[in-house]
CSV table of N, CA, C and O in Angstrom, one decimal:
chain,number,residue,atom,x,y,z
A,1,ALA,N,-15.4,-12.4,19.8
A,1,ALA,CA,-16.1,-11.3,19.3
A,1,ALA,C,-15.6,-10.0,20.0
A,1,ALA,O,-15.9,-9.0,19.5
A,2,ASP,N,-15.1,-10.1,21.2
A,2,ASP,CA,-14.9,-8.9,22.0
A,2,ASP,C,-13.4,-8.6,21.4
A,2,ASP,O,-12.6,-9.4,21.2
A,3,GLY,N,-13.1,-7.4,21.8
A,3,GLY,CA,-11.7,-7.0,21.5
A,3,GLY,C,-11.6,-6.0,20.3
A,3,GLY,O,-12.5,-5.4,19.8
A,4,TYR,N,-10.4,-6.1,19.8
A,4,TYR,CA,-10.2,-5.1,18.6
A,4,TYR,C,-9.6,-5.8,17.5
A,4,TYR,O,-9.1,-6.8,17.6
A,5,TYR,N,-10.0,-5.1,16.2
A,5,TYR,CA,-9.5,-5.6,14.8
A,5,TYR,C,-8.8,-4.7,14.1
A,5,TYR,O,-9.2,-3.5,13.9
A,6,GLU,N,-7.4,-5.2,13.9
A,6,GLU,CA,-6.3,-4.1,13.5
A,6,GLU,C,-5.8,-5.0,12.4
A,6,GLU,O,-5.4,-6.2,12.4
A,7,TYR,N,-5.6,-4.5,11.2
A,7,TYR,CA,-4.9,-5.3,10.1
A,7,TYR,C,-4.2,-4.2,9.2
A,7,TYR,O,-4.7,-2.9,9.0
A,8,ASP,N,-3.3,-4.7,8.3
A,8,ASP,CA,-2.3,-4.0,7.4
A,8,ASP,C,-2.7,-4.6,6.0
A,8,ASP,O,-2.5,-5.9,5.9
A,9,LYS,N,-3.0,-4.0,5.1
A,9,LYS,CA,-3.3,-4.5,3.8
A,9,LYS,C,-2.5,-3.7,2.7
A,9,LYS,O,-2.5,-2.5,2.6
A,10,ALA,N,-2.0,-4.4,1.8
A,10,ALA,CA,-1.0,-3.9,0.6
A,10,ALA,C,-1.8,-4.3,-0.7
A,10,ALA,O,-2.3,-5.4,-0.8
A,11,ASP,N,-1.8,-3.2,-1.6
A,11,ASP,CA,-2.5,-3.4,-2.8
A,11,ASP,C,-1.6,-3.0,-3.8
A,11,ASP,O,-1.0,-2.0,-3.7
A,12,CYS,N,-1.5,-3.6,-5.1
A,12,CYS,CA,-0.6,-3.0,-6.3
A,12,CYS,C,-1.9,-3.0,-7.2
A,12,CYS,O,-2.3,-3.9,-7.6
A,13,ILE,N,-2.0,-1.7,-7.7
A,13,ILE,CA,-3.1,-1.3,-8.7
A,13,ILE,C,-2.4,-0.9,-10.0
A,13,ILE,O,-1.4,-0.1,-10.1
A,14,TYR,N,-2.8,-1.5,-11.2
A,14,TYR,CA,-2.4,-1.2,-12.5
A,14,TYR,C,-3.4,-1.5,-13.7
A,14,TYR,O,-3.9,-2.5,-13.4
A,15,SER,N,-3.1,-0.9,-14.6
A,15,SER,CA,-4.0,-1.3,-15.8
A,15,SER,C,-3.2,-1.5,-17.2
A,15,SER,O,-3.7,-2.1,-18.1
A,16,SER,N,-2.0,-0.9,-17.1
A,16,SER,CA,-1.1,-1.1,-18.5
A,16,SER,C,-0.3,-2.2,-18.3
A,16,SER,O,0.2,-2.6,-17.4
A,17,SER,N,0.0,-2.7,-19.6
A,17,SER,CA,0.8,-3.8,-19.8
A,17,SER,C,2.3,-3.6,-19.4
A,17,SER,O,3.0,-4.6,-19.1
A,18,ASP,N,2.8,-2.3,-19.3
A,18,ASP,CA,4.2,-2.1,-19.1
A,18,ASP,C,4.3,-1.6,-17.7
A,18,ASP,O,5.4,-1.2,-17.3
A,19,TYR,N,3.2,-1.6,-16.9
A,19,TYR,CA,3.2,-1.3,-15.5
A,19,TYR,C,3.5,0.0,-15.1
A,19,TYR,O,3.9,0.4,-14.1
A,20,SER,N,3.3,0.9,-16.1
A,20,SER,CA,3.8,2.3,-15.9
A,20,SER,C,3.0,3.1,-15.0
A,20,SER,O,3.3,4.3,-14.4
A,21,ASP,N,1.7,2.8,-14.9
A,21,ASP,CA,0.8,3.5,-14.0
A,21,ASP,C,0.5,2.6,-12.7
A,21,ASP,O,-0.4,3.0,-11.9
A,22,MET,N,1.5,1.9,-12.4
A,22,MET,CA,1.3,0.9,-11.1
A,22,MET,C,1.5,1.9,-9.8
A,22,MET,O,2.2,2.8,-9.7
A,23,VAL,N,0.5,1.6,-9.0
A,23,VAL,CA,0.2,2.4,-7.7
A,23,VAL,C,0.5,1.3,-6.5
A,23,VAL,O,-0.3,0.4,-6.7
A,24,TYR,N,1.1,1.6,-5.6
A,24,TYR,CA,1.2,0.7,-4.3
A,24,TYR,C,0.5,1.4,-3.2
A,24,TYR,O,0.8,2.8,-2.8
A,25,LEU,N,-0.6,0.9,-2.8
A,25,LEU,CA,-1.3,1.3,-1.5
A,25,LEU,C,-1.1,0.5,-0.4
A,25,LEU,O,-1.2,-0.8,-0.4
A,26,ARG,N,-0.9,1.1,0.9
A,26,ARG,CA,-0.6,0.4,2.1
A,26,ARG,C,-1.6,0.9,3.1
A,26,ARG,O,-1.5,2.1,3.5
A,27,SER,N,-2.7,0.2,3.5
A,27,SER,CA,-3.7,0.7,4.4
A,27,SER,C,-3.7,0.0,5.6
A,27,SER,O,-3.3,-1.2,5.9
A,28,LEU,N,-3.6,0.9,6.7
A,28,LEU,CA,-3.6,0.5,8.1
A,28,LEU,C,-5.1,0.8,8.6
A,28,LEU,O,-5.5,1.8,8.6
A,29,SER,N,-5.8,-0.3,9.2
A,29,SER,CA,-7.1,-0.4,9.5
A,29,SER,C,-7.0,-0.8,11.0
A,29,SER,O,-6.6,-1.6,11.5
A,30,PHE,N,-8.2,-0.1,11.6
A,30,PHE,CA,-8.7,-0.4,13.0
A,30,PHE,C,-10.1,-0.6,13.1
A,30,PHE,O,-10.8,0.3,12.7
A,31,ASN,N,-10.6,-1.8,13.7
A,31,ASN,CA,-12.1,-2.2,13.8
A,31,ASN,C,-12.7,-1.7,12.4
A,31,ASN,O,-13.8,-1.2,12.1
A,32,LYS,N,-12.0,-2.4,11.3
A,32,LYS,CA,-12.6,-2.3,9.9
A,32,LYS,C,-12.7,-0.9,9.2
A,32,LYS,O,-13.5,-0.6,8.3
A,33,ILE,N,-11.9,0.1,9.9
A,33,ILE,CA,-12.0,1.5,9.3
A,33,ILE,C,-10.6,1.8,8.9
A,33,ILE,O,-9.6,1.8,9.8
A,34,VAL,N,-10.4,2.1,7.7
A,34,VAL,CA,-9.1,2.6,7.1
A,34,VAL,C,-8.6,3.8,7.8
A,34,VAL,O,-9.4,5.0,7.8
A,35,GLU,N,-7.5,3.9,8.6
A,35,GLU,CA,-7.1,5.1,9.4
A,35,GLU,C,-6.2,5.9,8.7
A,35,GLU,O,-6.2,7.1,8.8
A,36,VAL,N,-5.1,5.2,8.1
A,36,VAL,CA,-4.0,5.8,7.4
A,36,VAL,C,-3.8,5.0,6.2
A,36,VAL,O,-3.7,3.6,6.1
A,37,GLN,N,-3.3,5.7,5.1
A,37,GLN,CA,-2.9,4.8,3.8
A,37,GLN,C,-1.7,5.5,3.3
A,37,GLN,O,-1.7,6.6,3.1
A,38,TYR,N,-0.7,4.6,2.9
A,38,TYR,CA,0.5,5.2,2.1
A,38,TYR,C,0.0,5.1,0.6
A,38,TYR,O,-0.6,4.0,0.1
A,39,ASN,N,0.3,6.1,0.0
A,39,ASN,CA,0.1,6.0,-1.6
A,39,ASN,C,1.2,6.4,-2.3
A,39,ASN,O,1.8,7.5,-2.2
A,40,SER,N,1.8,5.4,-3.2
A,40,SER,CA,3.0,5.7,-4.0
A,40,SER,C,3.0,6.8,-4.9
A,40,SER,O,4.0,7.4,-5.2
A,41,SER,N,1.9,7.1,-5.4
A,41,SER,CA,1.6,8.2,-6.3
A,41,SER,C,1.9,9.5,-5.7
A,41,SER,O,2.4,10.4,-6.2
A,42,LEU,N,1.4,9.6,-4.3
A,42,LEU,CA,1.8,10.8,-3.6
A,42,LEU,C,3.1,10.7,-2.8
A,42,LEU,O,3.6,11.8,-2.5
A,43,GLY,N,3.6,9.5,-2.5
A,43,GLY,CA,4.7,9.4,-1.8
A,43,GLY,C,4.7,9.7,-0.4
A,43,GLY,O,5.8,10.0,0.3
A,44,LYS,N,3.6,9.5,0.1
A,44,LYS,CA,3.4,9.8,1.5
A,44,LYS,C,2.0,9.1,2.1
A,44,LYS,O,1.4,8.5,1.3
A,45,PHE,N,2.0,9.2,3.5
A,45,PHE,CA,0.7,8.7,4.0
A,45,PHE,C,-0.3,9.8,4.1
A,45,PHE,O,0.1,11.0,4.1
A,46,VAL,N,-1.6,9.4,4.1
A,46,VAL,CA,-2.7,10.2,4.2
A,46,VAL,C,-3.6,9.6,5.3
A,46,VAL,O,-3.8,8.4,5.3
A,47,GLY,N,-4.1,10.4,6.4
A,47,GLY,CA,-4.8,10.0,7.3
A,47,GLY,C,-6.4,10.2,7.0
A,47,GLY,O,-6.7,11.3,6.5
A,48,TYR,N,-7.2,9.4,7.4
A,48,TYR,CA,-8.5,9.4,7.0
A,48,TYR,C,-9.4,9.6,8.2
A,48,TYR,O,-10.8,9.7,8.2
A,49,THR,N,-8.9,9.4,9.5
A,49,THR,CA,-9.7,9.6,10.7
A,49,THR,C,-8.8,10.7,11.7
A,49,THR,O,-7.8,10.9,11.1
A,50,GLU,N,-9.4,11.0,12.7
A,50,GLU,CA,-8.6,11.9,13.6
A,50,GLU,C,-7.2,11.4,14.0
A,50,GLU,O,-6.1,11.8,14.0
A,51,ASP,N,-7.3,9.9,14.3
A,51,ASP,CA,-6.2,9.4,14.7
A,51,ASP,C,-5.2,9.0,13.6
A,51,ASP,O,-3.8,9.2,13.8
A,52,GLY,N,-5.9,8.8,12.5
A,52,GLY,CA,-5.0,8.5,11.2
A,52,GLY,C,-4.3,9.7,10.8
A,52,GLY,O,-3.1,9.6,10.3
A,53,VAL,N,-4.7,11.0,11.0
A,53,VAL,CA,-4.0,12.2,10.6
A,53,VAL,C,-3.0,12.2,11.3
A,53,VAL,O,-1.7,12.6,10.9
A,54,LYS,N,-2.9,12.1,12.8
A,54,LYS,CA,-1.8,12.1,13.6
A,54,LYS,C,-0.8,11.1,13.1
A,54,LYS,O,0.4,11.2,13.2
A,55,GLN,N,-1.1,9.8,13.0
A,55,GLN,CA,-0.2,8.8,12.5
A,55,GLN,C,0.4,9.1,11.2
A,55,GLN,O,1.6,9.1,11.1
A,56,ALA,N,-0.4,9.7,10.3
A,56,ALA,CA,0.3,9.9,9.0
A,56,ALA,C,1.4,11.1,9.2
A,56,ALA,O,2.4,11.1,8.6
A,57,GLU,N,1.0,12.2,10.0
A,57,GLU,CA,2.1,13.0,10.2
A,57,GLU,C,3.4,12.5,10.9
A,57,GLU,O,4.4,12.8,10.5
A,58,ARG,N,3.2,11.5,11.7
A,58,ARG,CA,4.3,11.0,12.5
A,58,ARG,C,5.1,10.0,11.4
A,58,ARG,O,6.3,10.1,11.2
A,59,LEU,N,4.4,9.3,10.5
A,59,LEU,CA,5.1,8.4,9.6
A,59,LEU,C,5.7,9.1,8.5
A,59,LEU,O,6.7,8.7,8.0
A,60,ASN,N,5.1,10.3,8.1
A,60,ASN,CA,5.6,11.0,7.0
A,60,ASN,C,7.0,11.7,7.2
A,60,ASN,O,7.6,12.1,6.4
A,61,LYS,N,7.2,11.8,8.7
A,61,LYS,CA,8.6,12.3,9.0
A,61,LYS,C,9.6,11.4,8.9
A,61,LYS,O,10.9,11.6,8.9
A,62,ASP,N,9.3,10.0,8.7
A,62,ASP,CA,10.3,9.0,8.7
A,62,ASP,C,10.8,8.9,7.3
A,62,ASP,O,10.1,7.9,6.5
A,63,GLN,N,11.9,9.3,6.8
A,63,GLN,CA,12.3,9.2,5.3
A,63,GLN,C,12.7,7.9,5.0
A,63,GLN,O,12.5,7.5,3.9
A,64,ALA,N,13.1,7.2,5.9
A,64,ALA,CA,13.7,5.8,5.5
A,64,ALA,C,12.5,4.9,5.1
A,64,ALA,O,12.5,4.1,4.3
A,65,LEU,N,11.4,5.0,6.1
A,65,LEU,CA,10.2,4.2,5.9
A,65,LEU,C,9.6,4.8,4.6
A,65,LEU,O,9.2,3.8,3.6
A,66,LEU,N,9.5,6.0,4.2
A,66,LEU,CA,8.9,6.4,3.0
A,66,LEU,C,9.7,5.9,1.8
A,66,LEU,O,9.2,5.4,0.8
A,67,GLN,N,11.1,5.8,1.9
A,67,GLN,CA,11.8,5.5,0.8
A,67,GLN,C,11.7,3.8,0.6
A,67,GLN,O,11.7,3.4,-0.5
A,68,GLY,N,11.6,3.2,1.6
A,68,GLY,CA,11.4,1.8,1.6
A,68,GLY,C,10.0,1.4,0.8
A,68,GLY,O,10.0,0.6,0.1
A,69,LEU,N,9.0,2.1,1.3
A,69,LEU,CA,7.7,1.8,0.7
A,69,LEU,C,7.7,2.2,-0.8
A,69,LEU,O,7.0,1.5,-1.6
A,70,LYS,N,8.4,3.3,-1.1
A,70,LYS,CA,8.6,3.9,-2.5
A,70,LYS,C,9.2,2.6,-3.4
A,70,LYS,O,9.0,2.2,-4.4
A,71,ALA,N,10.2,2.0,-2.8
A,71,ALA,CA,10.9,1.0,-3.4
A,71,ALA,C,10.1,-0.2,-3.8
A,71,ALA,O,10.3,-1.1,-4.7
A,72,GLU,N,9.1,-0.5,-3.0
A,72,GLU,CA,8.1,-1.6,-3.1
A,72,GLU,C,7.3,-1.6,-4.2
A,72,GLU,O,6.9,-2.6,-4.5
A,73,VAL,N,7.2,-0.7,-4.8
A,73,VAL,CA,6.6,-0.6,-6.2
A,73,VAL,C,7.4,-1.4,-7.1
A,73,VAL,O,6.7,-2.3,-8.0
A,74,ASP,N,8.5,-1.4,-7.1
A,74,ASP,CA,9.4,-2.2,-7.8
A,74,ASP,C,9.6,-3.6,-7.3
A,74,ASP,O,9.5,-4.6,-8.1
A,75,THR,N,10.0,-3.7,-6.0
A,75,THR,CA,10.4,-5.0,-5.5
A,75,THR,C,9.3,-5.8,-5.1
A,75,THR,O,9.3,-7.2,-5.3
A,76,LEU,N,8.1,-5.3,-4.8
A,76,LEU,CA,6.9,-6.1,-4.6
A,76,LEU,C,6.0,-6.0,-5.7
A,76,LEU,O,5.7,-7.2,-6.2
A,77,CYS,N,5.5,-5.1,-6.1
A,77,CYS,CA,4.3,-4.9,-7.2
A,77,CYS,C,4.8,-5.3,-8.6
A,77,CYS,O,4.3,-6.3,-9.0
A,78,ARG,N,5.8,-4.6,-9.2
A,78,ARG,CA,6.2,-4.9,-10.4
A,78,ARG,C,6.8,-6.4,-10.5
A,78,ARG,O,6.4,-7.1,-11.4
A,79,HIS,N,7.7,-6.8,-9.5
A,79,HIS,CA,8.1,-8.2,-9.7
A,79,HIS,C,6.9,-9.0,-9.6
A,79,HIS,O,7.0,-9.9,-10.4
A,80,ASN,N,6.1,-9.1,-8.5
A,80,ASN,CA,5.2,-10.1,-8.7
A,80,ASN,C,4.0,-9.9,-9.8
A,80,ASN,O,3.6,-10.9,-10.4
A,81,ALA,N,3.9,-8.8,-10.3
A,81,ALA,CA,2.9,-8.7,-11.4
A,81,ALA,C,3.5,-9.3,-12.6
A,81,ALA,O,2.7,-10.0,-13.3
A,82,GLN,N,4.8,-9.1,-12.9
A,82,GLN,CA,5.4,-9.9,-14.1
A,82,GLN,C,5.4,-11.3,-13.9
A,82,GLN,O,5.1,-12.0,-14.9
A,83,ILE,N,5.5,-11.9,-12.7
A,83,ILE,CA,5.4,-13.3,-12.4
A,83,ILE,C,3.9,-13.7,-12.8
A,83,ILE,O,3.7,-14.6,-13.6
A,84,PHE,N,2.9,-13.0,-12.0
A,84,PHE,CA,1.7,-13.6,-12.3
A,84,PHE,C,1.1,-13.5,-13.5
A,84,PHE,O,0.4,-14.1,-14.3
A,85,ASP,N,1.3,-12.3,-14.3
A,85,ASP,CA,0.8,-11.8,-15.6
A,85,ASP,C,1.4,-12.9,-16.6
A,85,ASP,O,0.7,-13.2,-17.5
A,86,SER,N,2.7,-13.3,-16.5
A,86,SER,CA,3.2,-14.1,-17.2
A,86,SER,C,2.5,-15.5,-17.2
A,86,SER,O,2.3,-16.3,-18.3
A,87,SER,N,2.3,-16.0,-16.1
A,87,SER,CA,1.7,-17.2,-15.9
A,87,SER,C,0.1,-17.2,-16.5
A,87,SER,O,-0.2,-18.1,-16.9
A,88,PHE,N,-0.6,-16.1,-16.3
A,88,PHE,CA,-1.9,-16.1,-16.9
A,88,PHE,C,-1.9,-16.0,-18.4
A,88,PHE,O,-2.5,-16.6,-19.0
A,89,ARG,N,-0.9,-15.3,-19.0
A,89,ARG,CA,-0.8,-15.2,-20.5
A,89,ARG,C,-0.4,-16.5,-21.0
A,89,ARG,O,-0.8,-17.0,-22.1
A,90,ASP,N,0.5,-17.2,-20.2
A,90,ASP,CA,0.9,-18.6,-20.7
A,90,ASP,C,-0.4,-19.7,-20.9
A,90,ASP,O,-0.3,-20.6,-21.7
A,91,LYS,N,-1.2,-19.4,-20.1
A,91,LYS,CA,-2.4,-20.4,-20.1
A,91,LYS,C,-3.6,-19.9,-21.1
A,91,LYS,O,-4.4,-20.8,-21.3
A,92,ALA,N,-3.5,-18.7,-21.3
A,92,ALA,CA,-4.5,-18.2,-22.4
A,92,ALA,C,-4.4,-18.7,-23.8
A,92,ALA,O,-3.6,-19.2,-24.2
């Protein structure tokens, strides 16, 4: 119970069947508080705490990181959504 709790969470959010509205969110949390989050719609990190704002400023300067995260909308989100959605539709 003593110590710190840090985690990284990725979410792919969409509602259209063609995935045109897909958004990739990558949240970095410390002690259950989201400090900084990447949003593919914005194409950048947003800080939600004092430390998170500093992290976002630093992370947003890394163009290679931002481009890699932007690509994950297709390589991670759309790719897996197509696999999972087709398996659900096949069972319906």
